[in-house]
Coordinates of C-alpha atoms and ligand atoms in Angstrom, one line a residue:
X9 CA 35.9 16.5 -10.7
X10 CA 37.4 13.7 -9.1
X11 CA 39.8 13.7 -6.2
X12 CA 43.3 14.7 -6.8
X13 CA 45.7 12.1 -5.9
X14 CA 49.6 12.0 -4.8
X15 CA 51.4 11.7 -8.5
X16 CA 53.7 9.2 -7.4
X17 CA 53.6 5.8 -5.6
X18 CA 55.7 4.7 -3.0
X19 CA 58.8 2.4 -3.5
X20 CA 60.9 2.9 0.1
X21 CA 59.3 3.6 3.5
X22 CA 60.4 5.5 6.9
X23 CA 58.6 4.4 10.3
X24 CA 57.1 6.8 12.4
X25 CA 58.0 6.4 16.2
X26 CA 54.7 6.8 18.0
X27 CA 54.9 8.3 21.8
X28 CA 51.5 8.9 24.6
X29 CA 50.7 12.0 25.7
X30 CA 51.9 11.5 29.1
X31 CA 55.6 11.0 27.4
X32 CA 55.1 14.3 25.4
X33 CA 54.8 16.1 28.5
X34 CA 57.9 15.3 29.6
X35 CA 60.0 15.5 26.5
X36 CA 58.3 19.2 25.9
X37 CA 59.5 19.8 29.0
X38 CA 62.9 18.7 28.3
X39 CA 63.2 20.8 25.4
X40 CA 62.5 23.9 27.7
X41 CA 59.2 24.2 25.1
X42 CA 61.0 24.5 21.9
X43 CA 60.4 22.3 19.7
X44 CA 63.7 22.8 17.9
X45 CA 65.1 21.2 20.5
X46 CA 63.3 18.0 20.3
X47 CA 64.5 14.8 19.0
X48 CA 63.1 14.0 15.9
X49 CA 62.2 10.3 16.9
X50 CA 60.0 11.6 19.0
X51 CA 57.9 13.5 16.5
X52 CA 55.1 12.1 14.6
X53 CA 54.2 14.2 12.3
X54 CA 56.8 17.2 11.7
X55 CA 55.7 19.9 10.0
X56 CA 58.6 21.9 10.8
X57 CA 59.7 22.8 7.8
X58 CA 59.5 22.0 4.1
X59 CA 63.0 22.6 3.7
X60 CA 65.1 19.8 2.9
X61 CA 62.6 17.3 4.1
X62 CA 61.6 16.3 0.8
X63 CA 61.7 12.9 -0.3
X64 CA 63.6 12.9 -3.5
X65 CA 62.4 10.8 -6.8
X66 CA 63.9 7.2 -8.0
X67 CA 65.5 9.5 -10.6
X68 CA 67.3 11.6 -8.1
X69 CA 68.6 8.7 -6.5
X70 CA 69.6 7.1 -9.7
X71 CA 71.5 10.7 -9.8
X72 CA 72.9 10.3 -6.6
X73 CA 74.7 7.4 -8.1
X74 CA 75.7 9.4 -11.4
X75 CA 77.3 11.9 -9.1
X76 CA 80.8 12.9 -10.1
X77 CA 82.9 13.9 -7.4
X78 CA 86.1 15.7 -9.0
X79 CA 87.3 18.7 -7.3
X80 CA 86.8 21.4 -10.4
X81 CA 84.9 20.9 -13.4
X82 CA 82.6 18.0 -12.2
X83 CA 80.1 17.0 -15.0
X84 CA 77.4 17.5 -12.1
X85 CA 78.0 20.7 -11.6
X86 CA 77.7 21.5 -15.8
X87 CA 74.2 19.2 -15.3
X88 CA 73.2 21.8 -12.7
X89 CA 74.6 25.0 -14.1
X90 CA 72.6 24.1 -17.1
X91 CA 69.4 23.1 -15.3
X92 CA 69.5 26.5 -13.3
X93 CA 70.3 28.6 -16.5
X94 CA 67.4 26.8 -18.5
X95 CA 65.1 27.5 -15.8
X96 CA 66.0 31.4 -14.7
X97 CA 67.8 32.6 -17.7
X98 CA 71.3 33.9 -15.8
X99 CA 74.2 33.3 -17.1
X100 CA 76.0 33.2 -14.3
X101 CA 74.9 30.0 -11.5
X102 CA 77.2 30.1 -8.3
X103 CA 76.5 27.0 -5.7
X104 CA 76.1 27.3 -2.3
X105 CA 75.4 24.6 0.8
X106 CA 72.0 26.6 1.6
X107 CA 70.0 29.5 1.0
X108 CA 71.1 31.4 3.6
X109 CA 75.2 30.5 2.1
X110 CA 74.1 32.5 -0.8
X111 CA 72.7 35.1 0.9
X112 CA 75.7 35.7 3.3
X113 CA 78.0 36.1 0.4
X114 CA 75.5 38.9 -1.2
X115 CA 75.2 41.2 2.0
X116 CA 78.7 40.6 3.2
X117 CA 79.6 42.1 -0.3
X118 CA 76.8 44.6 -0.5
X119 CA 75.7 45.2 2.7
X120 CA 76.9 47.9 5.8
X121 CA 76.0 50.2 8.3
X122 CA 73.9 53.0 6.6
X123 CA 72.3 49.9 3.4
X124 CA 69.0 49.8 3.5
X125 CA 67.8 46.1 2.1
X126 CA 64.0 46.6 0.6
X127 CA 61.3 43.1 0.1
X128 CA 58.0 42.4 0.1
X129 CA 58.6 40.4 3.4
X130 CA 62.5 39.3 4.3
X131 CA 62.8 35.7 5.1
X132 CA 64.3 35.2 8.4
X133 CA 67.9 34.3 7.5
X134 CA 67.8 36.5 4.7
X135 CA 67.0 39.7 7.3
X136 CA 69.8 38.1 9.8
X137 CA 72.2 38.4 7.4
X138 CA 71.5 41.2 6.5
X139 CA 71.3 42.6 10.1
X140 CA 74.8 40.9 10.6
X141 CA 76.4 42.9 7.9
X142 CA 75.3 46.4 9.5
X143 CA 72.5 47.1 7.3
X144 CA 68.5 47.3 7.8
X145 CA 65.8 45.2 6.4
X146 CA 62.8 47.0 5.4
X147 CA 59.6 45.1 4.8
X148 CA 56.8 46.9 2.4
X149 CA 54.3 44.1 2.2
X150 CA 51.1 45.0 0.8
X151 CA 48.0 45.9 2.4
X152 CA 45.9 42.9 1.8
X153 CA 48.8 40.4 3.0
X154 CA 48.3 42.3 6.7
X155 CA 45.0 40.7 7.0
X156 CA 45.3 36.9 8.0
X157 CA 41.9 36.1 6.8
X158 CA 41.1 38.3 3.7
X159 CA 41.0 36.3 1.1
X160 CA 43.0 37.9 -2.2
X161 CA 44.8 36.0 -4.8
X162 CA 48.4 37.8 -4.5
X163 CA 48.6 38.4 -1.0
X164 CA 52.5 38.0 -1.2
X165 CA 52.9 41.2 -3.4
X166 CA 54.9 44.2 -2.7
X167 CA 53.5 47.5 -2.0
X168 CA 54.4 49.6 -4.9
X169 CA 53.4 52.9 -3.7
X170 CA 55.6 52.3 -0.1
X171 CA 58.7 50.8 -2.1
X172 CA 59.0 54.4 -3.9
X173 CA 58.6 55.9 -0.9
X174 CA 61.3 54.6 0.9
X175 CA 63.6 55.0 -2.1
X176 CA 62.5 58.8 -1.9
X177 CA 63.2 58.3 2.2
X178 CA 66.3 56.4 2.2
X179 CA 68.0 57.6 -1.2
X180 CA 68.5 55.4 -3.8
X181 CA 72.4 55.5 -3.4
X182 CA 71.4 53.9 0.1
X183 CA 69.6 50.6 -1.2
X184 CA 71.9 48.2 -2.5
X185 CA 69.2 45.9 -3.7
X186 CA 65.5 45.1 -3.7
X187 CA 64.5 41.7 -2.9
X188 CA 61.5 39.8 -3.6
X189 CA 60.5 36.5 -1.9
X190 CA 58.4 34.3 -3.9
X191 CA 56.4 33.0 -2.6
X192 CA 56.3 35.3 0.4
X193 CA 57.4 32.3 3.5
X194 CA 57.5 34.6 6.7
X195 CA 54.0 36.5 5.0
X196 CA 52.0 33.3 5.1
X197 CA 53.3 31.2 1.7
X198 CA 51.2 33.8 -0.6
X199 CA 52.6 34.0 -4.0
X200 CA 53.7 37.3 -5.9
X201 CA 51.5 38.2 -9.2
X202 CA 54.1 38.4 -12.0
X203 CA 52.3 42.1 -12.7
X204 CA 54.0 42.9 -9.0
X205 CA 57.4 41.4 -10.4
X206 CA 57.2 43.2 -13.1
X207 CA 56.3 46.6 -11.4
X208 CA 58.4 46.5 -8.6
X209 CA 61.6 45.7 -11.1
X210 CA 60.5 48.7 -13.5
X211 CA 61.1 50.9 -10.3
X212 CA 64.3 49.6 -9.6
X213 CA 65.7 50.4 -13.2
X214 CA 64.2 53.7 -12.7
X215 CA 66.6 54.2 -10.1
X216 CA 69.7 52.2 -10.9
X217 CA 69.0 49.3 -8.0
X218 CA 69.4 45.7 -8.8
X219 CA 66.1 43.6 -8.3
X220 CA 66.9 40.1 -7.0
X221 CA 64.7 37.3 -6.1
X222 CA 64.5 35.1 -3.6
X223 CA 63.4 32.1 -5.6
X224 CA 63.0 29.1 -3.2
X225 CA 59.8 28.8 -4.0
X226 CA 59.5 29.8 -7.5
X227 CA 57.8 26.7 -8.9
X228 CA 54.8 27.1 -6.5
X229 CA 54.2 30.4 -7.0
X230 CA 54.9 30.3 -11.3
X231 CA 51.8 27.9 -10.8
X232 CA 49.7 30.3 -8.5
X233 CA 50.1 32.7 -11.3
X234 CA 49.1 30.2 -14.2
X235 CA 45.8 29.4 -11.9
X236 CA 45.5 33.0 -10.4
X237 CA 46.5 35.7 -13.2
X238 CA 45.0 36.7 -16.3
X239 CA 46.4 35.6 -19.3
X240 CA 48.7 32.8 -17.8
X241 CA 46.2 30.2 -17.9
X242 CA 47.6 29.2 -21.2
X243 CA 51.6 29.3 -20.0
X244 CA 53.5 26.3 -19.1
X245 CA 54.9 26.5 -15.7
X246 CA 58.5 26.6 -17.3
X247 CA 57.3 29.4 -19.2
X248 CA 56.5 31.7 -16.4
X249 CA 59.0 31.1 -14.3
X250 CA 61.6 32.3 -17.2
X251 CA 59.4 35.5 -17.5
X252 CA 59.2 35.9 -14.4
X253 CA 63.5 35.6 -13.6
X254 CA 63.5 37.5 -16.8
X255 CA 62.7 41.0 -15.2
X256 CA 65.3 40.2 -12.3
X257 CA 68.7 40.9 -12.0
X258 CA 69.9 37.7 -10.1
X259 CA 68.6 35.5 -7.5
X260 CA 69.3 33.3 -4.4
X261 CA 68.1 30.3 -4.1
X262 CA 67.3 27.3 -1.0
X263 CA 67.7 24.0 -3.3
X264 CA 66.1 22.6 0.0
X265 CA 63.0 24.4 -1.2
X266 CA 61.6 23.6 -5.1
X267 CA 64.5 21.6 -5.9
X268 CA 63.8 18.5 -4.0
X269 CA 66.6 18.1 -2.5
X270 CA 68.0 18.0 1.2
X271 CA 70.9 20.0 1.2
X272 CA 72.4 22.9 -1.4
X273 CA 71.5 26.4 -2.9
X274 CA 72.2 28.8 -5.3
X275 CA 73.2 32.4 -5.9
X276 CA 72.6 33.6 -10.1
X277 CA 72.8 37.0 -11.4
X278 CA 73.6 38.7 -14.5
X279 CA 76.2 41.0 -13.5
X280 CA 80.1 39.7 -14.2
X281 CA 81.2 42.2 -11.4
X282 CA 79.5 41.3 -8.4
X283 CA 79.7 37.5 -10.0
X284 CA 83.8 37.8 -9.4
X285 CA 83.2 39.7 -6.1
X286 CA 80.8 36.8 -4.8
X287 CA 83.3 34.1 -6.0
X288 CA 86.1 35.3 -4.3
X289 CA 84.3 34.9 -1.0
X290 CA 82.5 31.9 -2.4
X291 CA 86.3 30.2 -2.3
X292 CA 86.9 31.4 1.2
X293 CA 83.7 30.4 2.7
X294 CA 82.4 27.5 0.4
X295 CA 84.5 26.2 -1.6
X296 CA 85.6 25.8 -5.2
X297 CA 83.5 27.7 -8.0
X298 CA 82.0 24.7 -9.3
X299 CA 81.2 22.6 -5.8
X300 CA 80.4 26.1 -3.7
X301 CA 80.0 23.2 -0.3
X302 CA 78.1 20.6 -2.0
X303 CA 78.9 17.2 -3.1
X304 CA 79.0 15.9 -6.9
X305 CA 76.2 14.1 -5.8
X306 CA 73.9 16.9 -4.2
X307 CA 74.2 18.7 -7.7
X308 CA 73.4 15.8 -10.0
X309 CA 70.0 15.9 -7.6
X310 CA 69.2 19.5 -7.5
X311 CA 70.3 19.6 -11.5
X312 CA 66.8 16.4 -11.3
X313 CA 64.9 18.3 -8.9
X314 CA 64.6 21.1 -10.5
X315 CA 62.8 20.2 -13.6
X316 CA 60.6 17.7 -11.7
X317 CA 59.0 20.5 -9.5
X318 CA 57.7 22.2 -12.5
X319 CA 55.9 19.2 -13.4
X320 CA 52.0 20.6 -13.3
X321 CA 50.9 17.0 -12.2
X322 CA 53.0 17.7 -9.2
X323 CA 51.9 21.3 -8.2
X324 CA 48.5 20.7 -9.3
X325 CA 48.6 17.8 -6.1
X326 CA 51.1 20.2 -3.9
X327 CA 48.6 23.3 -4.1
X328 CA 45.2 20.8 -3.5
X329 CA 47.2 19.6 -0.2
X330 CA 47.5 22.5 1.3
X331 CA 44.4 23.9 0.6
X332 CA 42.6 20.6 1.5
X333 CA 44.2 20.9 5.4
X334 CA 43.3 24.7 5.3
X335 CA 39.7 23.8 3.9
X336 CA 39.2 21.2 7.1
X337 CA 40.2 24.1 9.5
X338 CA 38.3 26.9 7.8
X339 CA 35.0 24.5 8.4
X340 CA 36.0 23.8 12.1
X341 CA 35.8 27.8 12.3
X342 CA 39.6 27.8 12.9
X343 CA 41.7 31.0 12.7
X344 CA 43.9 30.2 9.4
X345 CA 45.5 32.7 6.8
X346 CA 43.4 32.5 3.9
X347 CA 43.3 31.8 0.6
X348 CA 45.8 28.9 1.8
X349 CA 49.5 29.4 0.5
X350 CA 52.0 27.3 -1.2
X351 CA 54.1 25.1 1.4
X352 CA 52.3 25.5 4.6
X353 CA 49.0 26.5 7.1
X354 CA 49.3 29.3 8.9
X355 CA 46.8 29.4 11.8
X356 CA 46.6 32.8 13.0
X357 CA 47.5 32.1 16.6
X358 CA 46.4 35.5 18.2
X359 CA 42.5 34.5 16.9
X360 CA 42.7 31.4 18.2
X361 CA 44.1 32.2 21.9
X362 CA 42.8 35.8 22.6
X363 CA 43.7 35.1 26.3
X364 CA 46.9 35.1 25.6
X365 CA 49.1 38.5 25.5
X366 CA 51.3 38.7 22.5
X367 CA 53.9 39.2 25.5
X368 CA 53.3 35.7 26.5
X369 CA 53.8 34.4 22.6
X370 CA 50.8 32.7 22.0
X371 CA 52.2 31.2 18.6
X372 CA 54.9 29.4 20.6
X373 CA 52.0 28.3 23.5
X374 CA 49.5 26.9 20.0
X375 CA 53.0 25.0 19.1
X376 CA 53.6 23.5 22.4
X377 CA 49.9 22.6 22.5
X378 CA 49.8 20.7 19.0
X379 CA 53.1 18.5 20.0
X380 CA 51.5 17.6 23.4
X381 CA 48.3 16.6 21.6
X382 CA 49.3 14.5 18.9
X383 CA 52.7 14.6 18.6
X384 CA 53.0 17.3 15.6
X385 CA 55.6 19.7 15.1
X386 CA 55.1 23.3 13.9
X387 CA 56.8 26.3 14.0
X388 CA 55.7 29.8 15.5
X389 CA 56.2 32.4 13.3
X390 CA 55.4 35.8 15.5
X391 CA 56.9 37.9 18.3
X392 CA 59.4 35.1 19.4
X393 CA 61.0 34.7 15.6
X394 CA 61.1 38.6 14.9
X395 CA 60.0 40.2 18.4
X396 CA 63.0 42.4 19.4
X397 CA 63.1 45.1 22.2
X398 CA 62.8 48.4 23.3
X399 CA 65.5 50.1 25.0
X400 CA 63.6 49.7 28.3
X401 CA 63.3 46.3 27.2
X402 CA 59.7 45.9 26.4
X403 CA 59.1 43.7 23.6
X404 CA 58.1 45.2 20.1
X405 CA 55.5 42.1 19.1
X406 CA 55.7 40.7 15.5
X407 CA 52.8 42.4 13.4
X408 CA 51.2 38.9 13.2
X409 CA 51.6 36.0 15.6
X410 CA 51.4 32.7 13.5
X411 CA 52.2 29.1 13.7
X412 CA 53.3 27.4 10.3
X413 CA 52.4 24.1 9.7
X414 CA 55.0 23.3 6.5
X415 CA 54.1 20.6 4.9
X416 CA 57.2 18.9 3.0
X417 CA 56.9 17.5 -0.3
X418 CA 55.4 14.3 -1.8
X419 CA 56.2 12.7 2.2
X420 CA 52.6 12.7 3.9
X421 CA 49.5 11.0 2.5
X422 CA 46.0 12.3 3.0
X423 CA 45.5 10.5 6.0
X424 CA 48.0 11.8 7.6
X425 CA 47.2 15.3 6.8
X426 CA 43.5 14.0 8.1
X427 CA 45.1 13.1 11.4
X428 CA 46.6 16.7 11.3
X429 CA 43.5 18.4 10.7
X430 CA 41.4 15.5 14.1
X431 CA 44.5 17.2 16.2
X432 CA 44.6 21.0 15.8
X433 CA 40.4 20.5 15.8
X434 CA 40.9 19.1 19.3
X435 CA 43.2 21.4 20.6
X436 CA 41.2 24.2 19.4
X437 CA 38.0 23.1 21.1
X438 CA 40.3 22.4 24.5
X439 CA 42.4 26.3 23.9
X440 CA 41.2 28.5 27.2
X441 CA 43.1 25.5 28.7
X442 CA 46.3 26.9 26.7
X443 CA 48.7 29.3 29.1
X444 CA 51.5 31.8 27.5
X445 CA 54.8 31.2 27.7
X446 CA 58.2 33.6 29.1
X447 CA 61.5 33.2 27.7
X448 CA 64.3 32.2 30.5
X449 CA 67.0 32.2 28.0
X450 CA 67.4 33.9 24.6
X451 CA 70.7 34.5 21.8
X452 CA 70.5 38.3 20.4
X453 CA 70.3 37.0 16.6
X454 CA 67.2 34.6 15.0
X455 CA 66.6 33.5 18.7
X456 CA 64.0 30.9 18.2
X457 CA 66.1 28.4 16.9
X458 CA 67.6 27.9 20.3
X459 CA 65.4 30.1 23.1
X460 CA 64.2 28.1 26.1
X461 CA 61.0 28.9 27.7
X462 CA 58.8 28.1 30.3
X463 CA 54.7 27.6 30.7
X464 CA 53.7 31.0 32.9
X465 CA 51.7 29.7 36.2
Ligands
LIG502 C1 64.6 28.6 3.5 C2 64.6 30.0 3.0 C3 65.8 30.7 2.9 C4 67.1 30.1 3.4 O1 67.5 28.9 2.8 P1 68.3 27.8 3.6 O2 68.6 26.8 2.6 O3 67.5 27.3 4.7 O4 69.5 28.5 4.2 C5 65.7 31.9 2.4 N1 64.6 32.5 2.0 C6 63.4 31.8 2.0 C7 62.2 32.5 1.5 C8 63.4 30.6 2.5 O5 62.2 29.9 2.6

């Protein structure tokens, strides 16, 4: 087989600001060793996030143009009402400036002190905002997706068996909603088998709770089940991802994510109550039903985006990228979640600094370690993301301690991702030099965006 290339050639081009060593040091230092608070100029390769760091097609910019900016009824937003109804099957598509705008809307509505939320694994916004409205997030990944480096095709799945538990625990008139994140971000990228879907949804109608996805990444995980599941092989990617919407009740949706686009989102469902109950607060919060905080413009690109991510040319490339960069590490003997996952690495940071408490946040140290190196920007995902406390104020660690390496789409070329792979290589051979980290300042709610920290002596 020959090697798989980038489908697309390049027609516009970004420089990358290069810095020494010696200057990361101080700038790292600046930041108070958080990344998010470092300049983006001074970032080489930033693998913070895939979201909203995609670089969109000629077509989407051709869009962009097309963009029709009238207040209500803007053709746009019919272009992407259509696009999102051809793709999930809901008949009703209510935009939103993010993921997290949809997400908001849902819990303020459904959410409250004594709701119990139930996923495979909530995404971080999704469980703040859930959090915020009273409520309590419940995780019930499955066993397999515990284990950074056993290797299983659907590590992302929910675990049946613990889901009907905790409907038996909580009571059914308690759970305003199941939610499952495809594929599963926070649990390492792994996709969700559609038998899973399908299972988890068939308990909900059991017991009269809506079933709701969290589809940002729907396109890459449709395509892990095409390459992954028996008798999908022979499905288009289209295909799945309609049978797999088809045993939802609704979705949210990060247009940041598998639309291509840098900005918007999406909330869908079936239901034409909570649809009037959503739009009410969509007009307070957002804006109009048929802008919900976006531009003309941002729709006429999502509307694009969203077919073009199902192209199989596309995922085909997007899958081999990942795994290529996890491949490289694997050989090096790095720690790294395996099988690799849709939009990101995942090194498994407590393997790969064992001299390092989980106290001391050895994802955040591996994070600090990779900018100072060679410039790159990751994101811990462990006990400084979901740690919380004990009433004696002891920290309750994060059941893994990760750091993500997102890669954002169609942006990097191979050699970049070669340069990624020379860096982490080095720092791993250099770690017993790595020291943990303490926090010296911290916000009660998703903390990591904004907590400064300092190297422990
Ligand atoms: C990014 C993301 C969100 C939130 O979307 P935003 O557009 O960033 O607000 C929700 N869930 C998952 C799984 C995500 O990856």
């Amino acid at each position: 087989m020959k090697t798989i290339i980038e489908p697309f050639k390049i027609k516009s081009v970004e420089p990358i600001h290069f810095t020494t060593k010696k200057e990361r040091k101080v700038i790292l230092e600046k930041a108070h060793y958080n990344p998010f608070r470092i300049h983006a100029d001074d970032v080489l390769i930033d693998l913070l996030t895939d979201s909203g760091t995609s670089a969109m097609s000629s077509d989407q910019w051709a869009g962009i143009m097309r963009g029709d900016e009238s207040y209500a009824g803007s053709s746009s937003f019919f272009h992407f009402e259509q696009s999102v109804k051809e793709i999930t099957g809901f008949p009703i598509v209510i935009p939103t400036h993010q993921g997290r705008a949809a997400e908001k809307i849902l819990f303020s509505i459904l959410g409250g002190k004594g709701k119990y939320f139930i996923s495979n694994t909530l995404f971080d916004t999704t469980r703040a905002n859930i959090e915020f409205s009273g409520a309590e997030g419940i995780d019930c990944l499955c066993e397999a997706g515990k284990y950074p480096s056993f290797p299983a095709p659907f590590k992302g799945n929910m675990d049946i068996d613990l889901l009907k538990k905790m409907i038996d625990q909580k009571g059914a008139g308690n759970i305003p909603m199941v939610i499952m994140t495809i594929t599963n971000n926070s649990g390492g990228g792994q996709p969700v088998s559609m038998q899973n879907i399908k299972a988890a949804s068939e308990v909900c109608k059991q017991h009269n709770i809506p079933f709701f996805i969290d589809a940002c990444r729907f396109a890459e995980n449709s395509y892990f089940i095409k390459l992954r599941e028996e008798g999908y092989a022979g499905k288009s990617v289209p295909e799945i991802a309609v049978e797999l919407f088809s045993y939802s009740d609704g979705c949210t949706m990060s247009a940041k994510k598998d639309a291509f686009a840098n900005i918007g989102g999406f909330l869908a469902m079936r239901d034409m109550e909570l649809a009037v109950r959503c739009r009410n607060l969509l007009i307070i919060t957002e804006g109009f039903t048929t802008y919900g905080g976006l531009a003309g413009r941002d729709l006429e690109a999502i509307a694009i985006g969203l077919k073009e991510v199902m192209d199989e040319h596309y995922l085909q490339y997007r899958i081999r990228s990942i795994e290529y960069l996890t491949n490289k590490l694997i050989t090096a003997n790095v720690p790294v979640i395996q099988p690799a996952g849709g939009h990101a690495v995942y090194i498994d940071a407590k393997e790969f600094l064992p001299h390092i408490p989980v106290e001391q946040y050895p994802g955040q140290a591996l994070v600090c370690a990779l900018y100072v190196e060679g410039g790159i920007r990751s994101v811990e995902i462990g006990s400084l993301m979901f740690g919380k406390y004990a009433p004696n104020h002891q920290l309750i660690p994060s059941q893994m301690e990760l750091v993500r390496l997102a890669i954002p789409r169609r942006v990097y070329t191979q050699s970049h991702i070669d340069y990624v792979a020379e860096v982490i290589i080095e720092v791993f051979r250099k770690r017993n030099e790595i020291k943990g980290l303490e926090i010296t300042e911290e916000t009660p709610l998703l903390r990591h965006f904004t907590a400064k920290l300092k190297p422990i002596s």
